[in-house]
Amino acid sequence: MPVVYLVVPCYNEEAVLPETVKRLTIKLYNMIKSGKASKESRMLFVDDGSKDRTWEIIEEFSKENKLVGGVKLSRNRGHQNALLAGLMTAKEHCDCAISLDADLQDDIEVLDQFVDKYIEGCEVVYGVRSSRDKDTAFKRGTAQGYYKFMAALGVDIVYNHADYRLMGKRALDALSEYKEVNLFLRGIVPLIGFRSDYVYYERNERFAGESKYPLSKMLRFAVDGITSFSVKPLKIISNVGIFICLLSIIFFVYALVSFFSGGSVAGWASQMCSIWFLGGLQMLCIGIVGTYVGKIYSEVKGRPRFIIDKTIITPENKKEEK
């Protein structure tokens, strides 16, 4: 029986955390009882610098529930870094780790299927949404468009997969070799290789609290994913620049012919349109290049992606503070 760790990143989740612990405890106990998971299996909640009582709740549950462990980051580092911190902590104690959100939107009833596929020999198992019927039309359209756009840019990404996945010990060890500061795990994990498979599930409504991914964060996350795994935007800029240069040569020839033929007419509107168009295009291109330069700046500094303040995790689940 494999030792299974459930890694759950948390940020201001005091409203939903008691119910999450309750449901995951029942599920994990059932998996242990049925022989799907070892009795050393645990839940590992990662507090990403929450401003509410998230960490206090994790500590309280760890004292009365031997299945509950925790990792407290020194400050907020974002969902991807918090998830990585949990996975890197779990890999020292488990055979496989399953990452899932704290809001109970990921269907925990399919956890058995993840473990079954791991036992069959899969090192990575992706949780894939079977449909997006519960999403709004806007969210469904933008999400599906994003996955297609990423694929068009050459990024190896699993369609309709977020961060609900199982990773075996070998896959976790391989993940630890990736040192980039700008994390986009949905793009990194497929690069690892190894045998993989999929588990399809229906995503539930959030049990309580508010989403930690408003539109602004989702847009930043999308940009991070694109610029972390594809240089095609830079190539597009080059191609657009070449096209505009060729187009301007054609117009220059046209202007000369019109001038010498006496048919030129001063046009303020056309001049202003061209100036505004080229100015806006230049600003856009500079912004895209600046995004890549900013990522290079972050990478070369080599600062730690997360710093762990406290942990409540040992094989026996005894408290250990750092």
PDB file of C-alpha atoms in Angstrom:
ATOM      1  CA  MET A   1       0.000   0.000   0.000  1.00  0.00           C
ATOM      2  CA  PRO A   2       1.445   3.393  -0.975  1.00  0.00           C
ATOM      3  CA  VAL A   3       1.932   6.222   1.490  1.00  0.00           C
ATOM      4  CA  VAL A   4      -0.309   8.947   0.051  1.00  0.00           C
ATOM      5  CA  TYR A   5      -0.008  12.610   0.980  1.00  0.00           C
ATOM      6  CA  LEU A   6      -2.778  15.066   0.122  1.00  0.00           C
ATOM      7  CA  VAL A   7      -1.134  18.477  -0.405  1.00  0.00           C
ATOM      8  CA  VAL A   8      -3.548  21.381   0.043  1.00  0.00           C
ATOM      9  CA  PRO A   9      -2.362  25.003  -0.468  1.00  0.00           C
ATOM     10  CA  CYS A  10      -4.337  27.465   1.682  1.00  0.00           C
ATOM     11  CA  TYR A  11      -4.659  31.239   1.662  1.00  0.00           C
ATOM     12  CA  ASN A  12      -7.270  32.814   3.952  1.00  0.00           C
ATOM     13  CA  GLU A  13      -9.321  29.618   4.036  1.00  0.00           C
ATOM     14  CA  GLU A  14     -10.671  29.754   7.601  1.00  0.00           C
ATOM     15  CA  ALA A  15     -14.265  29.654   6.318  1.00  0.00           C
ATOM     16  CA  VAL A  16     -13.860  26.382   4.450  1.00  0.00           C
ATOM     17  CA  LEU A  17     -10.978  24.651   6.235  1.00  0.00           C
ATOM     18  CA  PRO A  18     -12.961  22.834   8.985  1.00  0.00           C
ATOM     19  CA  GLU A  19     -15.242  21.241   6.392  1.00  0.00           C
ATOM     20  CA  THR A  20     -12.262  20.423   4.145  1.00  0.00           C
ATOM     21  CA  VAL A  21     -10.465  18.655   7.005  1.00  0.00           C
ATOM     22  CA  LYS A  22     -13.643  16.770   7.903  1.00  0.00           C
ATOM     23  CA  ARG A  23     -14.305  15.489   4.385  1.00  0.00           C
ATOM     24  CA  LEU A  24     -10.672  14.651   3.605  1.00  0.00           C
ATOM     25  CA  THR A  25     -10.325  12.813   6.927  1.00  0.00           C
ATOM     26  CA  ILE A  26     -13.316  10.609   6.128  1.00  0.00           C
ATOM     27  CA  LYS A  27     -12.020   9.973   2.616  1.00  0.00           C
ATOM     28  CA  LEU A  28      -8.464   9.196   3.709  1.00  0.00           C
ATOM     29  CA  TYR A  29      -9.637   6.880   6.489  1.00  0.00           C
ATOM     30  CA  ASN A  30     -11.789   5.009   3.970  1.00  0.00           C
ATOM     31  CA  MET A  31      -8.817   4.685   1.606  1.00  0.00           C
ATOM     32  CA  ILE A  32      -6.664   3.330   4.437  1.00  0.00           C
ATOM     33  CA  LYS A  33      -9.397   0.915   5.528  1.00  0.00           C
ATOM     34  CA  SER A  34      -9.902  -0.369   1.974  1.00  0.00           C
ATOM     35  CA  GLY A  35      -6.186  -0.890   1.430  1.00  0.00           C
ATOM     36  CA  LYS A  36      -5.735   1.910  -1.117  1.00  0.00           C
ATOM     37  CA  ALA A  37      -3.402   3.886   1.146  1.00  0.00           C
ATOM     38  CA  SER A  38      -0.975   3.132   3.960  1.00  0.00           C
ATOM     39  CA  LYS A  39      -1.773   4.122   7.542  1.00  0.00           C
ATOM     40  CA  GLU A  40       1.198   6.539   7.319  1.00  0.00           C
ATOM     41  CA  SER A  41      -0.734   8.599   4.753  1.00  0.00           C
ATOM     42  CA  ARG A  42      -1.410  12.202   5.713  1.00  0.00           C
ATOM     43  CA  MET A  43      -3.033  15.489   4.727  1.00  0.00           C
ATOM     44  CA  LEU A  44      -0.554  18.357   4.408  1.00  0.00           C
ATOM     45  CA  PHE A  45      -2.036  21.857   4.525  1.00  0.00           C
ATOM     46  CA  VAL A  46       0.256  24.661   3.338  1.00  0.00           C
ATOM     47  CA  ASP A  47      -0.495  28.093   4.784  1.00  0.00           C
ATOM     48  CA  ASP A  48       0.592  30.644   2.178  1.00  0.00           C
ATOM     49  CA  GLY A  49       0.987  33.586   4.557  1.00  0.00           C
ATOM     50  CA  SER A  50      -2.724  33.826   5.364  1.00  0.00           C
ATOM     51  CA  LYS A  51      -4.030  36.922   7.163  1.00  0.00           C
ATOM     52  CA  ASP A  52      -6.841  35.095   8.933  1.00  0.00           C
ATOM     53  CA  ARG A  53      -6.844  32.116  11.340  1.00  0.00           C
ATOM     54  CA  THR A  54      -5.889  29.523   8.728  1.00  0.00           C
ATOM     55  CA  TRP A  55      -2.668  28.457  10.452  1.00  0.00           C
ATOM     56  CA  GLU A  56      -4.253  28.419  13.922  1.00  0.00           C
ATOM     57  CA  ILE A  57      -6.973  26.106  12.582  1.00  0.00           C
ATOM     58  CA  ILE A  58      -4.362  23.799  11.018  1.00  0.00           C
ATOM     59  CA  GLU A  59      -2.493  23.639  14.343  1.00  0.00           C
ATOM     60  CA  GLU A  60      -5.691  22.907  16.264  1.00  0.00           C
ATOM     61  CA  PHE A  61      -6.691  20.067  13.958  1.00  0.00           C
ATOM     62  CA  SER A  62      -3.165  18.586  14.003  1.00  0.00           C
ATOM     63  CA  LYS A  63      -3.406  18.144  17.788  1.00  0.00           C
ATOM     64  CA  GLU A  64      -6.597  16.095  17.609  1.00  0.00           C
ATOM     65  CA  ASN A  65      -6.316  14.483  14.179  1.00  0.00           C
ATOM     66  CA  LYS A  66      -3.241  12.355  13.488  1.00  0.00           C
ATOM     67  CA  LEU A  67      -3.839  12.613   9.731  1.00  0.00           C
ATOM     68  CA  VAL A  68      -3.394  16.406   9.662  1.00  0.00           C
ATOM     69  CA  GLY A  69      -0.003  17.985   9.027  1.00  0.00           C
ATOM     70  CA  GLY A  70       0.927  21.525   8.085  1.00  0.00           C
ATOM     71  CA  VAL A  71       3.524  23.793   6.553  1.00  0.00           C
ATOM     72  CA  LYS A  72       3.562  27.525   7.273  1.00  0.00           C
ATOM     73  CA  LEU A  73       5.379  29.806   4.846  1.00  0.00           C
ATOM     74  CA  SER A  74       7.097  32.893   6.223  1.00  0.00           C
ATOM     75  CA  ARG A  75       5.030  35.134   3.932  1.00  0.00           C
ATOM     76  CA  ASN A  76       2.621  34.982   1.018  1.00  0.00           C
ATOM     77  CA  ARG A  77       4.399  33.547  -2.030  1.00  0.00           C
ATOM     78  CA  GLY A  78       1.481  32.711  -4.295  1.00  0.00           C
ATOM     79  CA  HIS A  79      -0.394  29.497  -5.016  1.00  0.00           C
ATOM     80  CA  GLN A  80       2.261  27.850  -7.198  1.00  0.00           C
ATOM     81  CA  ASN A  81       5.089  28.405  -4.715  1.00  0.00           C
ATOM     82  CA  ALA A  82       2.918  27.239  -1.816  1.00  0.00           C
ATOM     83  CA  LEU A  83       2.019  24.108  -3.749  1.00  0.00           C
ATOM     84  CA  LEU A  84       5.674  23.450  -4.551  1.00  0.00           C
ATOM     85  CA  ALA A  85       6.612  23.912  -0.879  1.00  0.00           C
ATOM     86  CA  GLY A  86       4.047  21.291   0.090  1.00  0.00           C
ATOM     87  CA  LEU A  87       5.154  18.846  -2.583  1.00  0.00           C
ATOM     88  CA  MET A  88       8.837  19.216  -1.710  1.00  0.00           C
ATOM     89  CA  THR A  89       8.029  18.642   1.980  1.00  0.00           C
ATOM     90  CA  ALA A  90       5.788  15.664   1.237  1.00  0.00           C
ATOM     91  CA  LYS A  91       8.264  13.907  -1.043  1.00  0.00           C
ATOM     92  CA  GLU A  92      10.496  13.080   1.916  1.00  0.00           C
ATOM     93  CA  HIS A  93       7.705  11.083   3.543  1.00  0.00           C
ATOM     94  CA  CYS A  94       5.418   9.678   0.841  1.00  0.00           C
ATOM     95  CA  ASP A  95       5.296   7.328  -2.117  1.00  0.00           C
ATOM     96  CA  CYS A  96       2.987   9.700  -3.991  1.00  0.00           C
ATOM     97  CA  ALA A  97       1.408  13.102  -3.392  1.00  0.00           C
ATOM     98  CA  ILE A  98      -1.929  14.396  -4.654  1.00  0.00           C
ATOM     99  CA  SER A  99      -2.365  18.166  -4.877  1.00  0.00           C
ATOM    100  CA  LEU A 100      -5.829  19.666  -4.601  1.00  0.00           C
ATOM    101  CA  ASP A 101      -7.498  22.955  -3.681  1.00  0.00           C
ATOM    102  CA  ALA A 102      -8.837  23.734  -0.225  1.00  0.00           C
ATOM    103  CA  ASP A 103     -12.193  25.014  -1.494  1.00  0.00           C
ATOM    104  CA  LEU A 104     -13.618  21.489  -2.075  1.00  0.00           C
ATOM    105  CA  GLN A 105     -14.211  22.149  -5.760  1.00  0.00           C
ATOM    106  CA  ASP A 106     -11.988  19.212  -6.710  1.00  0.00           C
ATOM    107  CA  ASP A 107     -14.026  15.996  -6.444  1.00  0.00           C
ATOM    108  CA  ILE A 108     -12.329  13.966  -3.697  1.00  0.00           C
ATOM    109  CA  GLU A 109     -14.364  10.868  -4.575  1.00  0.00           C
ATOM    110  CA  VAL A 110     -11.980  10.176  -7.472  1.00  0.00           C
ATOM    111  CA  LEU A 111      -8.903  10.022  -5.202  1.00  0.00           C
ATOM    112  CA  ASP A 112      -9.107   6.220  -5.340  1.00  0.00           C
ATOM    113  CA  GLN A 113      -8.810   6.372  -9.133  1.00  0.00           C
ATOM    114  CA  PHE A 114      -5.616   8.442  -8.843  1.00  0.00           C
ATOM    115  CA  VAL A 115      -4.064   5.837  -6.546  1.00  0.00           C
ATOM    116  CA  ASP A 116      -5.250   2.954  -8.741  1.00  0.00           C
ATOM    117  CA  LYS A 117      -3.437   4.418 -11.732  1.00  0.00           C
ATOM    118  CA  TYR A 118      -0.325   5.004  -9.606  1.00  0.00           C
ATOM    119  CA  ILE A 119      -0.375   1.350  -8.542  1.00  0.00           C
ATOM    120  CA  GLU A 120      -0.680   0.399 -12.209  1.00  0.00           C
ATOM    121  CA  GLY A 121       2.622   2.188 -12.853  1.00  0.00           C
ATOM    122  CA  CYS A 122       1.802   5.832 -13.593  1.00  0.00           C
ATOM    123  CA  GLU A 123       4.137   8.404 -12.050  1.00  0.00           C
ATOM    124  CA  VAL A 124       1.875  11.336 -12.964  1.00  0.00           C
ATOM    125  CA  VAL A 125      -1.927  11.298 -13.023  1.00  0.00           C
ATOM    126  CA  TYR A 126      -3.771  14.422 -14.183  1.00  0.00           C
ATOM    127  CA  GLY A 127      -7.206  15.378 -12.910  1.00  0.00           C
ATOM    128  CA  VAL A 128      -9.118  16.633 -15.952  1.00  0.00           C
ATOM    129  CA  ARG A 129     -12.496  18.313 -15.896  1.00  0.00           C
ATOM    130  CA  SER A 130     -15.004  16.294 -17.900  1.00  0.00           C
ATOM    131  CA  SER A 131     -17.091  19.399 -18.633  1.00  0.00           C
ATOM    132  CA  ARG A 132     -17.374  23.112 -17.866  1.00  0.00           C
ATOM    133  CA  ASP A 133     -21.170  23.311 -17.717  1.00  0.00           C
ATOM    134  CA  LYS A 134     -21.069  24.921 -14.261  1.00  0.00           C
ATOM    135  CA  ASP A 135     -18.848  27.795 -15.441  1.00  0.00           C
ATOM    136  CA  THR A 136     -20.222  31.057 -16.737  1.00  0.00           C
ATOM    137  CA  ALA A 137     -20.114  31.501 -20.499  1.00  0.00           C
ATOM    138  CA  PHE A 138     -17.320  34.077 -20.109  1.00  0.00           C
ATOM    139  CA  LYS A 139     -15.139  31.872 -17.902  1.00  0.00           C
ATOM    140  CA  ARG A 140     -15.753  28.796 -20.035  1.00  0.00           C
ATOM    141  CA  GLY A 141     -14.894  30.635 -23.245  1.00  0.00           C
ATOM    142  CA  THR A 142     -11.769  32.343 -21.893  1.00  0.00           C
ATOM    143  CA  ALA A 143     -10.474  29.156 -20.228  1.00  0.00           C
ATOM    144  CA  GLN A 144     -10.899  26.996 -23.313  1.00  0.00           C
ATOM    145  CA  GLY A 145      -9.455  29.737 -25.500  1.00  0.00           C
ATOM    146  CA  TYR A 146      -6.435  29.971 -23.205  1.00  0.00           C
ATOM    147  CA  TYR A 147      -5.676  26.248 -23.394  1.00  0.00           C
ATOM    148  CA  LYS A 148      -5.950  26.341 -27.179  1.00  0.00           C
ATOM    149  CA  PHE A 149      -3.763  29.440 -27.368  1.00  0.00           C
ATOM    150  CA  MET A 150      -1.103  27.796 -25.185  1.00  0.00           C
ATOM    151  CA  ALA A 151      -1.148  24.728 -27.423  1.00  0.00           C
ATOM    152  CA  ALA A 152      -0.790  26.948 -30.500  1.00  0.00           C
ATOM    153  CA  LEU A 153       2.298  28.521 -28.936  1.00  0.00           C
ATOM    154  CA  GLY A 154       3.841  25.082 -28.557  1.00  0.00           C
ATOM    155  CA  VAL A 155       3.349  24.703 -24.798  1.00  0.00           C
ATOM    156  CA  ASP A 156       2.810  21.088 -23.690  1.00  0.00           C
ATOM    157  CA  ILE A 157      -0.199  21.564 -21.418  1.00  0.00           C
ATOM    158  CA  VAL A 158      -3.032  19.200 -20.486  1.00  0.00           C
ATOM    159  CA  TYR A 159      -6.390  20.524 -21.684  1.00  0.00           C
ATOM    160  CA  ASN A 160      -8.859  21.381 -18.880  1.00  0.00           C
ATOM    161  CA  HIS A 161      -6.348  20.431 -16.182  1.00  0.00           C
ATOM    162  CA  ALA A 162      -5.543  22.760 -13.279  1.00  0.00           C
ATOM    163  CA  ASP A 163      -3.465  21.546 -10.318  1.00  0.00           C
ATOM    164  CA  TYR A 164      -5.432  18.466  -9.282  1.00  0.00           C
ATOM    165  CA  ARG A 165      -2.846  15.756  -9.919  1.00  0.00           C
ATOM    166  CA  LEU A 166      -0.926  12.857  -8.449  1.00  0.00           C
ATOM    167  CA  MET A 167       2.858  12.732  -8.597  1.00  0.00           C
ATOM    168  CA  GLY A 168       4.901   9.712  -7.590  1.00  0.00           C
ATOM    169  CA  LYS A 169       8.207   9.822  -5.723  1.00  0.00           C
ATOM    170  CA  ARG A 170      10.274   9.713  -8.929  1.00  0.00           C
ATOM    171  CA  ALA A 171       8.256  12.524 -10.475  1.00  0.00           C
ATOM    172  CA  LEU A 172       8.612  14.638  -7.317  1.00  0.00           C
ATOM    173  CA  ASP A 173      12.379  14.089  -7.296  1.00  0.00           C
ATOM    174  CA  ALA A 174      12.498  15.158 -10.945  1.00  0.00           C
ATOM    175  CA  LEU A 175      10.370  18.235 -10.187  1.00  0.00           C
ATOM    176  CA  SER A 176      12.878  19.304  -7.540  1.00  0.00           C
ATOM    177  CA  GLU A 177      15.483  19.629 -10.310  1.00  0.00           C
ATOM    178  CA  TYR A 178      13.532  22.478 -11.925  1.00  0.00           C
ATOM    179  CA  LYS A 179      14.923  25.649 -10.394  1.00  0.00           C
ATOM    180  CA  GLU A 180      13.020  28.449 -12.144  1.00  0.00           C
ATOM    181  CA  VAL A 181      11.579  31.172  -9.958  1.00  0.00           C
ATOM    182  CA  ASN A 182       8.655  31.895 -12.294  1.00  0.00           C
ATOM    183  CA  LEU A 183       6.604  28.794 -11.555  1.00  0.00           C
ATOM    184  CA  PHE A 184       3.898  27.436 -13.814  1.00  0.00           C
ATOM    185  CA  LEU A 185       3.493  23.849 -12.662  1.00  0.00           C
ATOM    186  CA  ARG A 186       0.853  23.018 -15.279  1.00  0.00           C
ATOM    187  CA  GLY A 187       3.561  23.507 -17.878  1.00  0.00           C
ATOM    188  CA  ILE A 188       6.497  22.063 -15.917  1.00  0.00           C
ATOM    189  CA  VAL A 189       4.959  18.726 -14.901  1.00  0.00           C
ATOM    190  CA  PRO A 190       4.358  17.492 -18.497  1.00  0.00           C
ATOM    191  CA  LEU A 191       8.046  18.203 -19.225  1.00  0.00           C
ATOM    192  CA  ILE A 192       9.096  15.657 -16.590  1.00  0.00           C
ATOM    193  CA  GLY A 193       7.968  12.727 -18.670  1.00  0.00           C
ATOM    194  CA  PHE A 194       7.378   9.281 -17.127  1.00  0.00           C
ATOM    195  CA  ARG A 195       4.228   7.282 -17.669  1.00  0.00           C
ATOM    196  CA  SER A 196       1.066   9.323 -17.118  1.00  0.00           C
ATOM    197  CA  ASP A 197      -2.699   8.996 -17.315  1.00  0.00           C
ATOM    198  CA  TYR A 198      -5.892  10.961 -16.684  1.00  0.00           C
ATOM    199  CA  VAL A 199      -8.765  10.902 -14.213  1.00  0.00           C
ATOM    200  CA  TYR A 200     -11.913  12.734 -15.307  1.00  0.00           C
ATOM    201  CA  TYR A 201     -14.166  14.454 -12.782  1.00  0.00           C
ATOM    202  CA  GLU A 202     -16.873  17.079 -12.360  1.00  0.00           C
ATOM    203  CA  ARG A 203     -15.778  20.243 -10.577  1.00  0.00           C
ATOM    204  CA  ASN A 204     -18.028  21.297  -7.685  1.00  0.00           C
ATOM    205  CA  GLU A 205     -19.138  24.712  -6.493  1.00  0.00           C
ATOM    206  CA  ARG A 206     -16.966  26.359  -3.854  1.00  0.00           C
ATOM    207  CA  PHE A 207     -18.199  25.275  -0.405  1.00  0.00           C
ATOM    208  CA  ALA A 208     -17.579  28.603   1.372  1.00  0.00           C
ATOM    209  CA  GLY A 209     -15.477  31.736   1.267  1.00  0.00           C
ATOM    210  CA  GLU A 210     -14.402  33.692  -1.790  1.00  0.00           C
ATOM    211  CA  SER A 211     -12.329  32.699  -4.788  1.00  0.00           C
ATOM    212  CA  LYS A 212      -8.637  33.551  -4.433  1.00  0.00           C
ATOM    213  CA  TYR A 213      -8.367  33.912  -8.214  1.00  0.00           C
ATOM    214  CA  PRO A 214     -10.225  37.040  -9.380  1.00  0.00           C
ATOM    215  CA  LEU A 215      -9.983  38.093 -13.019  1.00  0.00           C
ATOM    216  CA  SER A 216      -6.847  40.211 -12.474  1.00  0.00           C
ATOM    217  CA  LYS A 217      -4.941  37.274 -10.910  1.00  0.00           C
ATOM    218  CA  MET A 218      -6.154  34.902 -13.601  1.00  0.00           C
ATOM    219  CA  LEU A 219      -4.839  37.255 -16.288  1.00  0.00           C
ATOM    220  CA  ARG A 220      -1.446  37.543 -14.572  1.00  0.00           C
ATOM    221  CA  PHE A 221      -1.331  33.766 -14.197  1.00  0.00           C
ATOM    222  CA  ALA A 222      -2.127  33.356 -17.896  1.00  0.00           C
ATOM    223  CA  VAL A 223       0.651  35.769 -18.900  1.00  0.00           C
ATOM    224  CA  ASP A 224       3.103  33.941 -16.608  1.00  0.00           C
ATOM    225  CA  GLY A 225       2.215  30.645 -18.257  1.00  0.00           C
ATOM    226  CA  ILE A 226       2.702  31.997 -21.768  1.00  0.00           C
ATOM    227  CA  THR A 227       5.964  33.836 -21.140  1.00  0.00           C
ATOM    228  CA  SER A 228       7.451  31.024 -19.038  1.00  0.00           C
ATOM    229  CA  PHE A 229       7.131  28.359 -21.721  1.00  0.00           C
ATOM    230  CA  SER A 230       7.100  30.011 -25.122  1.00  0.00           C
ATOM    231  CA  VAL A 231       9.219  32.580 -26.984  1.00  0.00           C
ATOM    232  CA  LYS A 232       6.740  32.708 -29.848  1.00  0.00           C
ATOM    233  CA  PRO A 233       5.433  36.142 -28.767  1.00  0.00           C
ATOM    234  CA  LEU A 234       8.937  37.499 -29.423  1.00  0.00           C
ATOM    235  CA  LYS A 235       8.969  35.828 -32.829  1.00  0.00           C
ATOM    236  CA  ILE A 236       5.546  37.294 -33.560  1.00  0.00           C
ATOM    237  CA  ILE A 237       6.928  40.762 -32.772  1.00  0.00           C
ATOM    238  CA  SER A 238       9.756  40.206 -35.248  1.00  0.00           C
ATOM    239  CA  ASN A 239       7.359  39.020 -37.933  1.00  0.00           C
ATOM    240  CA  VAL A 240       5.023  41.976 -37.354  1.00  0.00           C
ATOM    241  CA  GLY A 241       7.999  44.340 -37.553  1.00  0.00           C
ATOM    242  CA  ILE A 242       9.087  42.841 -40.873  1.00  0.00           C
ATOM    243  CA  PHE A 243       5.532  43.066 -42.223  1.00  0.00           C
ATOM    244  CA  ILE A 244       5.182  46.724 -41.245  1.00  0.00           C
ATOM    245  CA  CYS A 245       8.565  47.551 -42.800  1.00  0.00           C
ATOM    246  CA  LEU A 246       7.493  45.943 -46.071  1.00  0.00           C
ATOM    247  CA  LEU A 247       4.138  47.693 -45.890  1.00  0.00           C
ATOM    248  CA  SER A 248       5.784  51.065 -45.277  1.00  0.00           C
ATOM    249  CA  ILE A 249       8.061  50.569 -48.317  1.00  0.00           C
ATOM    250  CA  ILE A 250       4.986  49.914 -50.456  1.00  0.00           C
ATOM    251  CA  PHE A 251       3.298  53.057 -49.167  1.00  0.00           C
ATOM    252  CA  PHE A 252       6.489  55.057 -49.678  1.00  0.00           C
ATOM    253  CA  VAL A 253       6.601  53.994 -53.332  1.00  0.00           C
ATOM    254  CA  TYR A 254       2.900  54.786 -53.647  1.00  0.00           C
ATOM    255  CA  ALA A 255       3.462  58.261 -52.131  1.00  0.00           C
ATOM    256  CA  LEU A 256       6.303  59.009 -54.569  1.00  0.00           C
ATOM    257  CA  VAL A 257       4.242  57.939 -57.560  1.00  0.00           C
ATOM    258  CA  SER A 258       1.297  60.022 -56.365  1.00  0.00           C
ATOM    259  CA  PHE A 259       3.523  63.070 -55.786  1.00  0.00           C
ATOM    260  CA  PHE A 260       5.143  63.038 -59.231  1.00  0.00           C
ATOM    261  CA  SER A 261       1.837  62.313 -60.936  1.00  0.00           C
ATOM    262  CA  GLY A 262       0.273  65.314 -59.194  1.00  0.00           C
ATOM    263  CA  GLY A 263      -2.406  63.279 -57.451  1.00  0.00           C
ATOM    264  CA  SER A 264      -1.229  63.600 -53.846  1.00  0.00           C
ATOM    265  CA  VAL A 265      -3.649  65.135 -51.346  1.00  0.00           C
ATOM    266  CA  ALA A 266      -2.629  66.119 -47.819  1.00  0.00           C
ATOM    267  CA  GLY A 267      -4.495  63.818 -45.437  1.00  0.00           C
ATOM    268  CA  TRP A 268      -4.422  64.628 -41.761  1.00  0.00           C
ATOM    269  CA  ALA A 269      -6.630  61.659 -40.767  1.00  0.00           C
ATOM    270  CA  SER A 270      -4.473  59.059 -42.483  1.00  0.00           C
ATOM    271  CA  GLN A 271      -1.324  60.477 -40.912  1.00  0.00           C
ATOM    272  CA  MET A 272      -2.800  60.511 -37.424  1.00  0.00           C
ATOM    273  CA  CYS A 273      -4.150  56.961 -37.816  1.00  0.00           C
ATOM    274  CA  SER A 274      -0.787  55.645 -38.918  1.00  0.00           C
ATOM    275  CA  ILE A 275       1.046  57.466 -36.117  1.00  0.00           C
ATOM    276  CA  TRP A 276      -1.317  56.186 -33.432  1.00  0.00           C
ATOM    277  CA  PHE A 277      -1.230  52.658 -34.871  1.00  0.00           C
ATOM    278  CA  LEU A 278       2.544  52.465 -35.005  1.00  0.00           C
ATOM    279  CA  GLY A 279       2.916  54.127 -31.601  1.00  0.00           C
ATOM    280  CA  GLY A 280       0.515  51.668 -29.974  1.00  0.00           C
ATOM    281  CA  LEU A 281       2.180  48.718 -31.697  1.00  0.00           C
ATOM    282  CA  GLN A 282       5.582  49.836 -30.482  1.00  0.00           C
ATOM    283  CA  MET A 283       4.343  50.187 -26.906  1.00  0.00           C
ATOM    284  CA  LEU A 284       2.802  46.719 -27.069  1.00  0.00           C
ATOM    285  CA  CYS A 285       6.020  45.195 -28.378  1.00  0.00           C
ATOM    286  CA  ILE A 286       8.097  46.957 -25.740  1.00  0.00           C
ATOM    287  CA  GLY A 287       5.725  45.644 -23.074  1.00  0.00           C
ATOM    288  CA  ILE A 288       6.063  42.051 -24.269  1.00  0.00           C
ATOM    289  CA  VAL A 289       9.845  42.304 -24.424  1.00  0.00           C
ATOM    290  CA  GLY A 290       9.822  43.940 -20.981  1.00  0.00           C
ATOM    291  CA  THR A 291       7.874  41.006 -19.551  1.00  0.00           C
ATOM    292  CA  TYR A 292      10.548  38.597 -20.733  1.00  0.00           C
ATOM    293  CA  VAL A 293      13.344  40.845 -19.450  1.00  0.00           C
ATOM    294  CA  GLY A 294      11.593  41.038 -16.077  1.00  0.00           C
ATOM    295  CA  LYS A 295      11.454  37.244 -15.895  1.00  0.00           C
ATOM    296  CA  ILE A 296      15.152  37.026 -16.712  1.00  0.00           C
ATOM    297  CA  TYR A 297      15.804  39.553 -13.923  1.00  0.00           C
ATOM    298  CA  SER A 298      13.878  37.397 -11.445  1.00  0.00           C
ATOM    299  CA  GLU A 299      15.630  34.209 -12.526  1.00  0.00           C
ATOM    300  CA  VAL A 300      19.221  35.485 -12.411  1.00  0.00           C
ATOM    301  CA  LYS A 301      18.801  36.749  -8.839  1.00  0.00           C
ATOM    302  CA  GLY A 302      18.124  33.174  -7.776  1.00  0.00           C
ATOM    303  CA  ARG A 303      16.143  34.114  -4.685  1.00  0.00           C
ATOM    304  CA  PRO A 304      14.381  31.296  -2.794  1.00  0.00           C
ATOM    305  CA  ARG A 305      10.917  30.516  -4.084  1.00  0.00           C
ATOM    306  CA  PHE A 306       9.593  30.029  -0.559  1.00  0.00           C
ATOM    307  CA  ILE A 307      10.798  30.031   3.040  1.00  0.00           C
ATOM    308  CA  ILE A 308       9.205  27.649   5.527  1.00  0.00           C
ATOM    309  CA  ASP A 309       8.487  29.151   8.930  1.00  0.00           C
ATOM    310  CA  LYS A 310       6.964  26.145  10.712  1.00  0.00           C
ATOM    311  CA  THR A 311       6.111  22.548   9.956  1.00  0.00           C
ATOM    312  CA  ILE A 312       3.878  19.997  11.601  1.00  0.00           C
ATOM    313  CA  ILE A 313       4.962  16.897   9.754  1.00  0.00           C
ATOM    314  CA  THR A 314       6.913  13.795  10.716  1.00  0.00           C
ATOM    315  CA  PRO A 315       6.198  10.149   9.827  1.00  0.00           C
ATOM    316  CA  GLU A 316       4.510   9.829  13.226  1.00  0.00           C
ATOM    317  CA  ASN A 317       2.882  13.253  12.771  1.00  0.00           C
ATOM    318  CA  LYS A 318       4.520  14.678  15.891  1.00  0.00           C
ATOM    319  CA  LYS A 319       4.934  18.438  15.938  1.00  0.00           C
ATOM    320  CA  GLU A 320       8.231  19.754  14.654  1.00  0.00           C
ATOM    321  CA  GLU A 321       8.835  23.508  14.423  1.00  0.00           C
ATOM    322  CA  LYS A 322      11.557  25.133  12.366  1.00  0.00           C
TER     323      LYS A 322
END
